[in-house]
Coordinates of C-alpha atoms in Angstrom, one line a residue:
M1 CA -126.0 -23.2 -65.4
P2 CA -127.7 -23.4 -68.9
A3 CA -131.3 -22.2 -69.2
F4 CA -134.0 -24.8 -69.0
P5 CA -135.0 -25.6 -72.6
T6 CA -138.3 -24.6 -74.2
T7 CA -140.5 -27.7 -73.9
R8 CA -143.9 -29.0 -75.2
W9 CA -145.4 -28.2 -71.8
S10 CA -144.0 -24.7 -71.6
L11 CA -145.1 -23.9 -75.1
I12 CA -148.7 -25.0 -74.2
R13 CA -148.6 -22.8 -71.2
A14 CA -147.3 -19.7 -73.1
S15 CA -149.9 -17.0 -73.1
D16 CA -148.7 -15.5 -76.4
R17 CA -149.5 -18.5 -78.6
A18 CA -152.5 -18.7 -81.0
A19 CA -155.3 -20.7 -79.5
G20 CA -155.4 -23.0 -82.5
D21 CA -151.7 -23.8 -82.2
V22 CA -152.0 -24.5 -78.4
G23 CA -155.1 -26.7 -79.0
A24 CA -153.3 -28.8 -81.5
A25 CA -150.2 -29.1 -79.2
W26 CA -152.5 -30.1 -76.3
G27 CA -154.4 -32.6 -78.3
E28 CA -151.2 -34.3 -79.5
L29 CA -149.9 -34.4 -75.9
V30 CA -153.0 -35.9 -74.3
R31 CA -153.3 -38.5 -77.1
D32 CA -149.8 -39.6 -76.4
Y33 CA -150.9 -40.4 -72.9
R34 CA -154.3 -41.8 -73.8
P35 CA -153.3 -45.3 -72.4
A36 CA -152.7 -43.8 -69.0
I37 CA -156.0 -41.9 -69.2
V38 CA -157.9 -45.1 -70.1
A39 CA -156.1 -47.0 -67.3
Y40 CA -157.1 -44.3 -64.8
F41 CA -160.8 -44.8 -65.5
R42 CA -160.5 -48.6 -65.5
R43 CA -159.1 -48.5 -62.0
G44 CA -162.1 -46.5 -60.7
A45 CA -165.8 -46.8 -60.0
L46 CA -166.6 -46.1 -63.7
A47 CA -164.4 -48.9 -65.1
R48 CA -167.0 -50.3 -67.5
D49 CA -167.2 -47.0 -69.3
A50 CA -163.4 -46.4 -69.4
E51 CA -163.0 -46.1 -73.1
D52 CA -166.0 -43.8 -73.6
L53 CA -164.9 -41.6 -70.7
A54 CA -161.4 -41.4 -72.0
Q55 CA -162.7 -40.2 -75.4
E56 CA -165.0 -37.7 -73.8
F57 CA -162.2 -36.4 -71.6
L58 CA -159.9 -35.9 -74.6
L59 CA -162.6 -34.2 -76.7
R60 CA -163.8 -31.9 -74.0
S61 CA -160.3 -31.0 -72.9
I62 CA -159.6 -29.8 -76.4
R63 CA -163.0 -28.2 -77.1
E64 CA -163.1 -26.4 -73.7
S65 CA -159.4 -25.4 -73.6
W66 CA -158.6 -27.1 -70.3
W67 CA -154.9 -26.3 -70.7
S68 CA -155.8 -22.7 -69.9
R69 CA -156.4 -23.8 -66.3
A70 CA -152.6 -24.4 -65.9
D71 CA -151.6 -21.5 -63.7
P72 CA -147.9 -21.0 -62.7
G73 CA -148.2 -23.1 -59.6
V74 CA -149.7 -26.1 -61.3
G75 CA -146.4 -27.8 -62.0
G76 CA -145.7 -30.2 -64.8
F77 CA -148.0 -31.9 -67.2
R78 CA -148.2 -35.2 -65.2
R79 CA -149.6 -33.5 -62.1
F80 CA -151.9 -31.3 -64.1
L81 CA -153.3 -34.2 -66.1
Y82 CA -153.9 -36.1 -62.9
A83 CA -155.8 -33.1 -61.4
L84 CA -158.0 -32.8 -64.5
L85 CA -158.7 -36.6 -64.4
T86 CA -159.6 -36.4 -60.7
R87 CA -162.0 -33.6 -61.3
F88 CA -163.6 -35.0 -64.4
A89 CA -164.1 -38.5 -62.7
A90 CA -165.7 -36.9 -59.7
Q91 CA -168.2 -35.1 -61.9
Q92 CA -169.0 -38.3 -63.8
R93 CA -169.5 -40.2 -60.6
D94 CA -171.8 -37.5 -59.3
A95 CA -173.8 -37.6 -62.5
A96 CA -174.0 -41.4 -62.4
H97 CA -175.3 -41.3 -58.9
R98 CA -178.0 -38.8 -59.7
R99 CA -179.1 -40.9 -62.6
Y100 CA -179.3 -43.9 -60.3
E101 CA -181.3 -42.0 -57.7
Q102 CA -183.7 -40.9 -60.4
G103 CA -184.1 -44.5 -61.6
G104 CA -182.5 -43.9 -65.0
A105 CA -179.4 -46.0 -64.6
D106 CA -178.0 -49.2 -63.0
A107 CA -176.3 -49.1 -59.7
F108 CA -172.5 -48.5 -59.9
D109 CA -169.7 -49.7 -57.7
A110 CA -168.5 -46.7 -55.7
A111 CA -165.3 -48.4 -54.7
G112 CA -162.1 -47.4 -56.6
D113 CA -158.4 -47.8 -56.4
A114 CA -157.1 -47.2 -52.8
T115 CA -154.0 -45.4 -54.2
P116 CA -155.2 -43.8 -57.5
E117 CA -152.3 -41.3 -57.7
R118 CA -149.6 -44.0 -57.3
A119 CA -151.4 -46.2 -59.9
F120 CA -151.6 -43.3 -62.3
D121 CA -147.9 -42.5 -61.9
L122 CA -147.2 -46.1 -62.9
D123 CA -149.4 -45.9 -66.0
F124 CA -148.0 -42.5 -66.9
A125 CA -144.4 -43.8 -66.5
L126 CA -145.2 -46.8 -68.7
C127 CA -146.5 -44.5 -71.4
L128 CA -143.5 -42.3 -71.2
T129 CA -140.9 -45.1 -71.3
R130 CA -142.7 -46.8 -74.2
G131 CA -142.7 -43.6 -76.1
A132 CA -139.0 -43.1 -75.4
W133 CA -138.3 -46.6 -76.5
R134 CA -140.2 -46.1 -79.8
T135 CA -138.2 -42.9 -80.4
L136 CA -135.0 -44.7 -79.8
G137 CA -136.0 -47.5 -82.1
A138 CA -136.7 -45.1 -84.9
E139 CA -133.2 -43.6 -84.4
Y140 CA -131.6 -47.0 -84.7
D141 CA -133.7 -47.8 -87.8
A142 CA -132.6 -44.6 -89.4
D143 CA -129.0 -45.5 -88.7
G144 CA -129.5 -49.0 -90.3
R145 CA -129.2 -50.7 -87.0
G146 CA -132.8 -51.8 -86.5
E147 CA -131.8 -55.5 -86.2
L148 CA -129.3 -54.8 -83.5
F149 CA -131.9 -52.8 -81.6
A150 CA -134.5 -55.6 -81.8
A151 CA -132.0 -58.2 -80.7
L152 CA -130.8 -56.2 -77.7
E153 CA -134.3 -55.2 -76.5
P154 CA -134.9 -58.2 -74.2
W155 CA -131.8 -57.2 -72.2
L156 CA -132.6 -53.6 -71.7
A157 CA -133.5 -54.2 -68.0
E158 CA -132.1 -57.7 -67.4
A159 CA -128.6 -59.1 -68.0
P160 CA -128.4 -61.8 -70.6
A161 CA -128.1 -65.4 -69.4
H162 CA -124.8 -67.2 -69.6
G163 CA -123.9 -67.8 -73.3
E164 CA -126.7 -65.7 -74.8
L165 CA -124.6 -62.7 -75.6
A166 CA -122.0 -64.8 -77.3
A167 CA -124.7 -66.7 -79.3
L168 CA -126.2 -63.4 -80.5
A169 CA -122.8 -62.0 -81.3
A170 CA -122.1 -65.0 -83.5
R171 CA -125.4 -64.7 -85.2
L172 CA -124.8 -61.0 -85.9
G173 CA -121.2 -61.6 -87.0
I174 CA -119.6 -59.3 -84.4
A175 CA -117.3 -59.8 -81.4
P176 CA -119.0 -60.5 -78.0
N177 CA -117.1 -57.6 -76.4
T178 CA -118.3 -55.3 -79.1
L179 CA -121.9 -56.5 -78.6
A180 CA -121.5 -55.9 -74.8
V181 CA -120.4 -52.3 -75.5
Q182 CA -123.4 -51.8 -77.8
L183 CA -125.8 -53.1 -75.1
K184 CA -124.3 -50.7 -72.6
R185 CA -124.7 -47.8 -75.0
L186 CA -128.3 -48.8 -75.7
R187 CA -129.1 -48.7 -72.0
A188 CA -127.4 -45.3 -71.7
R189 CA -129.3 -43.9 -74.7
F190 CA -132.6 -45.2 -73.3
Q191 CA -132.0 -43.5 -70.0
K192 CA -131.2 -40.3 -71.9
A193 CA -134.3 -40.7 -74.1
V194 CA -136.6 -41.1 -71.0
H195 CA -135.1 -38.0 -69.3
A196 CA -135.5 -36.0 -72.6
A197 CA -139.2 -37.1 -72.9
L198 CA -139.9 -36.2 -69.3
T199 CA -138.2 -32.8 -69.6
Q200 CA -140.6 -32.0 -72.4
L201 CA -143.4 -32.2 -69.8
C202 CA -141.8 -29.8 -67.3
V203 CA -140.9 -26.2 -67.0
D204 CA -137.7 -26.3 -64.9
D205 CA -134.9 -28.6 -63.7
A206 CA -136.3 -29.0 -60.2
Q207 CA -139.7 -30.2 -61.6
A208 CA -138.0 -32.6 -64.0
D209 CA -135.9 -34.1 -61.3
A210 CA -138.9 -34.5 -59.0
D211 CA -141.0 -36.1 -61.7
L212 CA -138.2 -38.4 -62.7
A213 CA -137.8 -39.6 -59.1
A214 CA -141.5 -40.2 -58.7
L215 CA -141.8 -42.1 -62.0
R216 CA -138.7 -44.2 -61.1
D217 CA -140.3 -45.0 -57.7
A218 CA -143.5 -46.0 -59.5
L219 CA -141.7 -48.3 -61.9
A220 CA -139.6 -49.8 -59.2
S221 CA -142.6 -50.7 -57.1
D222 CA -144.0 -52.6 -60.1
G223 CA -140.7 -54.3 -60.9
A224 CA -140.1 -52.3 -64.0
H225 CA -137.1 -50.1 -64.8
A226 CA -136.3 -46.7 -66.3

């Protein structure tokens, strides 16, 4: 069995890297998943401050080297990020409650999402799949097939209605059978791009497989596909 590749996450966790290099890599990674971070706060008791909290989370995680807390048993980036968010949000709720008790702030809604981890998995999966889709689109553009990519995008997860494929083939000047093959290849490449993006956030095959299963489950529960 081939060795698991060096990934963005394994490089961040490597102890022999310069702090500045790790900080830059960590900053890039958390910014890639900023939409999921904002969504996490929007689902909780501090929803009205979601954007500000997300920004503070990102800045503090870089300034205070939070990636250094990732011990060997922490798992992949997805689970580590969720653990950091949970801890940070708890600290912010405690601080807000203290301010309220001291009369320096408005009351806040202590209720939050009943299943925050599952909701986070969905938001994370959407970030990951959108990133994979953008990467794939850039590859098609580089090959001079950007128009084909844009035309096939609506059918990534759903089959075209009767006659739609033939109409598009006529517009593009190619045979319907050829276009059907191109759609099949696009779907296969997208699956591969998603898996490659997820692998970059893990340290071994077992972790990558477990994360892929969890994210597929999250997307399926929302009616999306990966």
